[in-house]
Amino acid sequence: MYITDSRTVKDWQKTRESIIDSSDQLEWRKAFKDFFWGRVQSRYLEPIHSLRNDDSYHGYGFTIMTLLCSLIEFLESCYEGKTYRRCHKNELQVHEYNGSKQCFIDFLTKREPFSEKFSEVEAIDFYSSVRCGLLHEASTKNGWRIRGKSDSGVDIVCMETKTVYRDDFEAATIKYIKQYGEELVCDGPLQEAFIRKFDALCG
């Protein structure tokens, strides 16, 4: 089974052996590039780029933001090393979660550059009105709108006008991913979470 465009479960098992309990930054950089970046790039970013390059601003913004909202949950669950399981809360095992809301809010309020833009109240509103609206009803809710990009190119959202700038949001997501990659190579708990997540993906 392929878990990126070019890496399989067997590839992960080999890489896992080389990085488990390893402090070699080169090995961790390669693991990040081959598996994390490879998965995000092939499953999310390349499809988004294809949509944007063919966009006449007549609806692709909804599709792009839906993909980005889906990606956020993957990014945060990787950071925490958690796996989604549909079950009652009292049935959850260690490193499992059964709801996306807190995962999504944690990402927006704790991970830069998003944490510079979102308070917890604002993150809850965004989750309910944008993320859930798009995924469940193919529509933003409560007055939220999607625009291509802000004048500055880094605004991500404007809370006053309830506007999300999809291109800024994508750029911020890529910035986070690169920061995560730099943190991963020298952070033991983050490395353990990375291994847990990819073990689950390959299980």
PDB file of C-alpha atoms in Angstrom:
ATOM      1  CA  MET A   1       0.000   0.000   0.000  1.00  0.00           C
ATOM      2  CA  TYR A   2       1.276   3.454  -0.946  1.00  0.00           C
ATOM      3  CA  ILE A   3       1.195   6.078   1.792  1.00  0.00           C
ATOM      4  CA  THR A   4       2.667   8.794  -0.433  1.00  0.00           C
ATOM      5  CA  ASP A   5       2.944   9.034  -4.189  1.00  0.00           C
ATOM      6  CA  SER A   6       6.110   6.922  -4.098  1.00  0.00           C
ATOM      7  CA  ARG A   7       6.530   5.381  -0.627  1.00  0.00           C
ATOM      8  CA  THR A   8       4.902   2.182   0.607  1.00  0.00           C
ATOM      9  CA  VAL A   9       4.222   0.597   3.971  1.00  0.00           C
ATOM     10  CA  LYS A  10       7.376  -1.497   3.519  1.00  0.00           C
ATOM     11  CA  ASP A  11       9.370   1.678   2.904  1.00  0.00           C
ATOM     12  CA  TRP A  12       8.054   3.090   6.182  1.00  0.00           C
ATOM     13  CA  GLN A  13       8.986  -0.068   8.068  1.00  0.00           C
ATOM     14  CA  LYS A  14      12.576   0.236   6.825  1.00  0.00           C
ATOM     15  CA  THR A  15      12.746   3.924   7.657  1.00  0.00           C
ATOM     16  CA  ARG A  16      11.225   3.306  11.078  1.00  0.00           C
ATOM     17  CA  GLU A  17      14.100   0.981  11.933  1.00  0.00           C
ATOM     18  CA  SER A  18      16.628   3.684  11.097  1.00  0.00           C
ATOM     19  CA  ILE A  19      14.971   6.528  13.024  1.00  0.00           C
ATOM     20  CA  ILE A  20      13.651   4.763  16.116  1.00  0.00           C
ATOM     21  CA  ASP A  21      15.681   6.057  19.073  1.00  0.00           C
ATOM     22  CA  SER A  22      17.900   7.951  16.615  1.00  0.00           C
ATOM     23  CA  SER A  23      19.137  11.509  17.081  1.00  0.00           C
ATOM     24  CA  ASP A  24      20.622  11.707  13.585  1.00  0.00           C
ATOM     25  CA  GLN A  25      19.113  14.876  12.119  1.00  0.00           C
ATOM     26  CA  LEU A  26      19.882  13.839   8.538  1.00  0.00           C
ATOM     27  CA  GLU A  27      17.885  10.633   8.967  1.00  0.00           C
ATOM     28  CA  TRP A  28      14.990  12.587  10.453  1.00  0.00           C
ATOM     29  CA  ARG A  29      15.081  15.177   7.686  1.00  0.00           C
ATOM     30  CA  LYS A  30      14.878  12.370   5.147  1.00  0.00           C
ATOM     31  CA  ALA A  31      11.972  10.727   7.003  1.00  0.00           C
ATOM     32  CA  PHE A  32      10.130  14.047   7.084  1.00  0.00           C
ATOM     33  CA  LYS A  33      10.747  14.685   3.380  1.00  0.00           C
ATOM     34  CA  ASP A  34       9.931  11.169   2.194  1.00  0.00           C
ATOM     35  CA  PHE A  35       6.864  10.491   4.311  1.00  0.00           C
ATOM     36  CA  PHE A  36       5.348  13.600   5.867  1.00  0.00           C
ATOM     37  CA  TRP A  37       6.065  16.071   3.085  1.00  0.00           C
ATOM     38  CA  GLY A  38       5.572  13.385   0.445  1.00  0.00           C
ATOM     39  CA  ARG A  39       2.119  12.560   1.789  1.00  0.00           C
ATOM     40  CA  VAL A  40       0.979  16.154   2.246  1.00  0.00           C
ATOM     41  CA  GLN A  41       2.334  17.251  -1.109  1.00  0.00           C
ATOM     42  CA  SER A  42       0.808  14.424  -3.138  1.00  0.00           C
ATOM     43  CA  ARG A  43      -2.504  14.122  -1.268  1.00  0.00           C
ATOM     44  CA  TYR A  44      -3.258  17.799  -0.643  1.00  0.00           C
ATOM     45  CA  LEU A  45      -0.955  20.484  -2.009  1.00  0.00           C
ATOM     46  CA  GLU A  46      -0.626  19.269  -5.602  1.00  0.00           C
ATOM     47  CA  PRO A  47      -4.423  18.875  -5.998  1.00  0.00           C
ATOM     48  CA  ILE A  48      -4.878  22.362  -4.521  1.00  0.00           C
ATOM     49  CA  HIS A  49      -2.339  23.818  -6.944  1.00  0.00           C
ATOM     50  CA  SER A  50      -4.105  22.151  -9.856  1.00  0.00           C
ATOM     51  CA  LEU A  51      -7.403  23.668  -8.797  1.00  0.00           C
ATOM     52  CA  ARG A  52      -5.965  27.126  -8.230  1.00  0.00           C
ATOM     53  CA  ASN A  53      -4.146  27.172 -11.566  1.00  0.00           C
ATOM     54  CA  ASP A  54      -7.440  26.459 -13.331  1.00  0.00           C
ATOM     55  CA  ASP A  55      -9.518  28.746 -11.135  1.00  0.00           C
ATOM     56  CA  SER A  56     -11.847  31.339 -12.585  1.00  0.00           C
ATOM     57  CA  TYR A  57     -13.003  32.297  -9.045  1.00  0.00           C
ATOM     58  CA  HIS A  58     -16.391  30.689  -9.555  1.00  0.00           C
ATOM     59  CA  GLY A  59     -16.417  28.088  -6.812  1.00  0.00           C
ATOM     60  CA  TYR A  60     -13.017  26.434  -6.479  1.00  0.00           C
ATOM     61  CA  GLY A  61     -12.405  28.418  -3.301  1.00  0.00           C
ATOM     62  CA  PHE A  62     -14.880  26.156  -1.502  1.00  0.00           C
ATOM     63  CA  THR A  63     -13.067  23.044  -2.715  1.00  0.00           C
ATOM     64  CA  ILE A  64      -9.634  24.419  -1.831  1.00  0.00           C
ATOM     65  CA  MET A  65     -10.701  25.487   1.663  1.00  0.00           C
ATOM     66  CA  THR A  66     -12.358  22.113   2.242  1.00  0.00           C
ATOM     67  CA  LEU A  67      -9.064  20.390   1.446  1.00  0.00           C
ATOM     68  CA  LEU A  68      -7.134  22.775   3.687  1.00  0.00           C
ATOM     69  CA  CYS A  69      -9.553  22.208   6.572  1.00  0.00           C
ATOM     70  CA  SER A  70      -9.141  18.465   6.160  1.00  0.00           C
ATOM     71  CA  LEU A  71      -5.360  18.884   6.109  1.00  0.00           C
ATOM     72  CA  ILE A  72      -5.386  20.827   9.391  1.00  0.00           C
ATOM     73  CA  GLU A  73      -6.757  17.861  11.306  1.00  0.00           C
ATOM     74  CA  PHE A  74      -4.041  15.635   9.836  1.00  0.00           C
ATOM     75  CA  LEU A  75      -1.327  18.144  10.763  1.00  0.00           C
ATOM     76  CA  GLU A  76      -2.471  18.478  14.366  1.00  0.00           C
ATOM     77  CA  SER A  77      -2.983  14.746  14.846  1.00  0.00           C
ATOM     78  CA  CYS A  78       0.574  14.219  13.569  1.00  0.00           C
ATOM     79  CA  TYR A  79       1.903  16.810  15.991  1.00  0.00           C
ATOM     80  CA  GLU A  80       0.169  15.066  18.874  1.00  0.00           C
ATOM     81  CA  GLY A  81       0.704  11.535  17.552  1.00  0.00           C
ATOM     82  CA  LYS A  82      -2.994  10.736  17.790  1.00  0.00           C
ATOM     83  CA  THR A  83      -5.250   8.557  15.654  1.00  0.00           C
ATOM     84  CA  TYR A  84      -8.962   9.099  15.064  1.00  0.00           C
ATOM     85  CA  ARG A  85     -11.295   6.324  16.178  1.00  0.00           C
ATOM     86  CA  ARG A  86     -15.074   6.455  16.060  1.00  0.00           C
ATOM     87  CA  CYS A  87     -16.234   5.326  19.466  1.00  0.00           C
ATOM     88  CA  HIS A  88     -17.563   6.583  22.793  1.00  0.00           C
ATOM     89  CA  LYS A  89     -15.172   8.788  24.721  1.00  0.00           C
ATOM     90  CA  ASN A  90     -14.813   6.249  27.521  1.00  0.00           C
ATOM     91  CA  GLU A  91     -13.662   3.646  24.974  1.00  0.00           C
ATOM     92  CA  LEU A  92     -10.717   5.702  23.725  1.00  0.00           C
ATOM     93  CA  GLN A  93      -7.215   4.291  24.139  1.00  0.00           C
ATOM     94  CA  VAL A  94      -4.105   6.356  24.817  1.00  0.00           C
ATOM     95  CA  HIS A  95      -3.222   8.504  21.775  1.00  0.00           C
ATOM     96  CA  GLU A  96      -6.693   8.211  20.244  1.00  0.00           C
ATOM     97  CA  TYR A  97      -9.356  10.875  19.721  1.00  0.00           C
ATOM     98  CA  ASN A  98     -12.965  10.690  18.580  1.00  0.00           C
ATOM     99  CA  GLY A  99     -13.809  14.282  17.647  1.00  0.00           C
ATOM    100  CA  SER A 100     -12.230  16.784  15.317  1.00  0.00           C
ATOM    101  CA  LYS A 101     -13.323  19.981  17.083  1.00  0.00           C
ATOM    102  CA  GLN A 102     -10.639  20.193  19.768  1.00  0.00           C
ATOM    103  CA  CYS A 103      -7.986  18.966  17.345  1.00  0.00           C
ATOM    104  CA  PHE A 104      -8.892  21.749  14.925  1.00  0.00           C
ATOM    105  CA  ILE A 105      -9.081  24.435  17.619  1.00  0.00           C
ATOM    106  CA  ASP A 106      -5.740  23.379  19.129  1.00  0.00           C
ATOM    107  CA  PHE A 107      -4.080  23.785  15.754  1.00  0.00           C
ATOM    108  CA  LEU A 108      -5.468  27.263  15.139  1.00  0.00           C
ATOM    109  CA  THR A 109      -4.673  28.555  18.627  1.00  0.00           C
ATOM    110  CA  LYS A 110      -1.318  26.833  19.279  1.00  0.00           C
ATOM    111  CA  ARG A 111       0.531  26.531  15.948  1.00  0.00           C
ATOM    112  CA  GLU A 112       2.188  29.524  14.327  1.00  0.00           C
ATOM    113  CA  PRO A 113       1.398  31.470  12.218  1.00  0.00           C
ATOM    114  CA  PHE A 114      -2.280  30.632  12.875  1.00  0.00           C
ATOM    115  CA  SER A 115      -2.013  31.247  16.617  1.00  0.00           C
ATOM    116  CA  GLU A 116      -1.194  34.884  15.830  1.00  0.00           C
ATOM    117  CA  LYS A 117      -4.635  35.273  14.226  1.00  0.00           C
ATOM    118  CA  PHE A 118      -7.002  33.100  16.272  1.00  0.00           C
ATOM    119  CA  SER A 119      -8.246  33.301  19.835  1.00  0.00           C
ATOM    120  CA  GLU A 120     -10.098  30.238  21.135  1.00  0.00           C
ATOM    121  CA  VAL A 121     -13.482  31.939  20.599  1.00  0.00           C
ATOM    122  CA  GLU A 122     -12.524  32.859  17.032  1.00  0.00           C
ATOM    123  CA  ALA A 123     -11.210  29.352  16.358  1.00  0.00           C
ATOM    124  CA  ILE A 124     -14.500  27.843  17.545  1.00  0.00           C
ATOM    125  CA  ASP A 125     -16.435  30.179  15.241  1.00  0.00           C
ATOM    126  CA  PHE A 126     -14.169  29.300  12.321  1.00  0.00           C
ATOM    127  CA  TYR A 127     -14.499  25.572  13.041  1.00  0.00           C
ATOM    128  CA  SER A 128     -18.285  25.723  13.194  1.00  0.00           C
ATOM    129  CA  SER A 129     -18.907  28.204  10.392  1.00  0.00           C
ATOM    130  CA  VAL A 130     -16.183  27.386   7.882  1.00  0.00           C
ATOM    131  CA  ARG A 131     -14.810  23.905   8.505  1.00  0.00           C
ATOM    132  CA  CYS A 132     -18.110  22.225   9.447  1.00  0.00           C
ATOM    133  CA  GLY A 133     -20.106  24.321   7.005  1.00  0.00           C
ATOM    134  CA  LEU A 134     -17.891  23.281   4.097  1.00  0.00           C
ATOM    135  CA  LEU A 135     -17.541  19.620   5.013  1.00  0.00           C
ATOM    136  CA  HIS A 136     -21.184  19.011   5.908  1.00  0.00           C
ATOM    137  CA  GLU A 137     -23.167  21.425   3.747  1.00  0.00           C
ATOM    138  CA  ALA A 138     -20.750  22.661   1.059  1.00  0.00           C
ATOM    139  CA  SER A 139     -21.291  26.193   2.323  1.00  0.00           C
ATOM    140  CA  THR A 140     -19.803  28.626   4.808  1.00  0.00           C
ATOM    141  CA  LYS A 141     -22.175  29.686   7.597  1.00  0.00           C
ATOM    142  CA  ASN A 142     -22.928  32.672   9.835  1.00  0.00           C
ATOM    143  CA  GLY A 143     -21.764  35.314   7.382  1.00  0.00           C
ATOM    144  CA  TRP A 144     -18.316  33.868   6.615  1.00  0.00           C
ATOM    145  CA  ARG A 145     -16.950  34.342   3.089  1.00  0.00           C
ATOM    146  CA  ILE A 146     -14.005  32.969   1.124  1.00  0.00           C
ATOM    147  CA  ARG A 147     -11.778  35.280  -0.897  1.00  0.00           C
ATOM    148  CA  GLY A 148      -8.671  34.587  -2.963  1.00  0.00           C
ATOM    149  CA  LYS A 149      -6.047  36.547  -1.051  1.00  0.00           C
ATOM    150  CA  SER A 150      -5.638  39.633   1.074  1.00  0.00           C
ATOM    151  CA  ASP A 151      -3.816  42.768   0.003  1.00  0.00           C
ATOM    152  CA  SER A 152      -0.925  41.893   2.310  1.00  0.00           C
ATOM    153  CA  GLY A 153      -0.836  38.214   1.349  1.00  0.00           C
ATOM    154  CA  VAL A 154      -0.490  37.141   5.007  1.00  0.00           C
ATOM    155  CA  ASP A 155      -3.777  38.056   6.682  1.00  0.00           C
ATOM    156  CA  ILE A 156      -5.251  34.516   6.651  1.00  0.00           C
ATOM    157  CA  VAL A 157      -8.564  35.777   8.053  1.00  0.00           C
ATOM    158  CA  CYS A 158     -10.325  39.044   8.811  1.00  0.00           C
ATOM    159  CA  MET A 159     -12.517  38.594  11.868  1.00  0.00           C
ATOM    160  CA  GLU A 160     -14.286  41.932  11.429  1.00  0.00           C
ATOM    161  CA  THR A 161     -15.650  41.004   8.002  1.00  0.00           C
ATOM    162  CA  LYS A 162     -15.652  37.231   8.613  1.00  0.00           C
ATOM    163  CA  THR A 163     -13.464  36.613   5.573  1.00  0.00           C
ATOM    164  CA  VAL A 164     -10.993  33.783   5.072  1.00  0.00           C
ATOM    165  CA  TYR A 165      -8.324  34.320   2.420  1.00  0.00           C
ATOM    166  CA  ARG A 166      -7.743  30.919   0.912  1.00  0.00           C
ATOM    167  CA  ASP A 167      -4.331  31.686  -0.690  1.00  0.00           C
ATOM    168  CA  ASP A 168      -3.039  33.256   2.539  1.00  0.00           C
ATOM    169  CA  PHE A 169      -4.397  30.256   4.461  1.00  0.00           C
ATOM    170  CA  GLU A 170      -2.558  27.865   2.153  1.00  0.00           C
ATOM    171  CA  ALA A 171       0.690  29.858   2.431  1.00  0.00           C
ATOM    172  CA  ALA A 172       0.382  29.845   6.229  1.00  0.00           C
ATOM    173  CA  THR A 173      -0.195  26.089   6.187  1.00  0.00           C
ATOM    174  CA  ILE A 174       2.952  25.521   4.134  1.00  0.00           C
ATOM    175  CA  LYS A 175       4.890  27.817   6.487  1.00  0.00           C
ATOM    176  CA  TYR A 176       3.706  25.759   9.444  1.00  0.00           C
ATOM    177  CA  ILE A 177       4.700  22.493   7.733  1.00  0.00           C
ATOM    178  CA  LYS A 178       8.230  23.775   7.134  1.00  0.00           C
ATOM    179  CA  GLN A 179       8.502  24.943  10.756  1.00  0.00           C
ATOM    180  CA  TYR A 180       7.247  21.553  11.907  1.00  0.00           C
ATOM    181  CA  GLY A 181       9.902  19.829   9.810  1.00  0.00           C
ATOM    182  CA  GLU A 182      12.635  21.902  11.455  1.00  0.00           C
ATOM    183  CA  GLU A 183      11.268  21.175  14.915  1.00  0.00           C
ATOM    184  CA  LEU A 184      10.883  17.465  14.216  1.00  0.00           C
ATOM    185  CA  VAL A 185      14.586  16.794  13.608  1.00  0.00           C
ATOM    186  CA  CYS A 186      15.586  17.721  17.158  1.00  0.00           C
ATOM    187  CA  ASP A 187      12.487  17.175  19.328  1.00  0.00           C
ATOM    188  CA  GLY A 188      12.221  13.745  20.948  1.00  0.00           C
ATOM    189  CA  PRO A 189       8.517  13.813  21.942  1.00  0.00           C
ATOM    190  CA  LEU A 190       7.585  15.128  18.499  1.00  0.00           C
ATOM    191  CA  GLN A 191       9.560  12.292  16.908  1.00  0.00           C
ATOM    192  CA  GLU A 192       7.722   9.752  19.052  1.00  0.00           C
ATOM    193  CA  ALA A 193       4.401  11.290  17.955  1.00  0.00           C
ATOM    194  CA  PHE A 194       5.507  11.153  14.298  1.00  0.00           C
ATOM    195  CA  ILE A 195       6.320   7.457  14.578  1.00  0.00           C
ATOM    196  CA  ARG A 196       2.996   6.706  16.311  1.00  0.00           C
ATOM    197  CA  LYS A 197       1.071   8.480  13.586  1.00  0.00           C
ATOM    198  CA  PHE A 198       2.773   6.752  10.684  1.00  0.00           C
ATOM    199  CA  ASP A 199       2.596   3.394  12.417  1.00  0.00           C
ATOM    200  CA  ALA A 200      -1.172   3.937  12.611  1.00  0.00           C
ATOM    201  CA  LEU A 201      -1.356   4.973   8.958  1.00  0.00           C
ATOM    202  CA  CYS A 202       0.513   1.833   7.973  1.00  0.00           C
ATOM    203  CA  GLY A 203      -1.302  -0.496  10.361  1.00  0.00           C
TER     204      GLY A 203
END
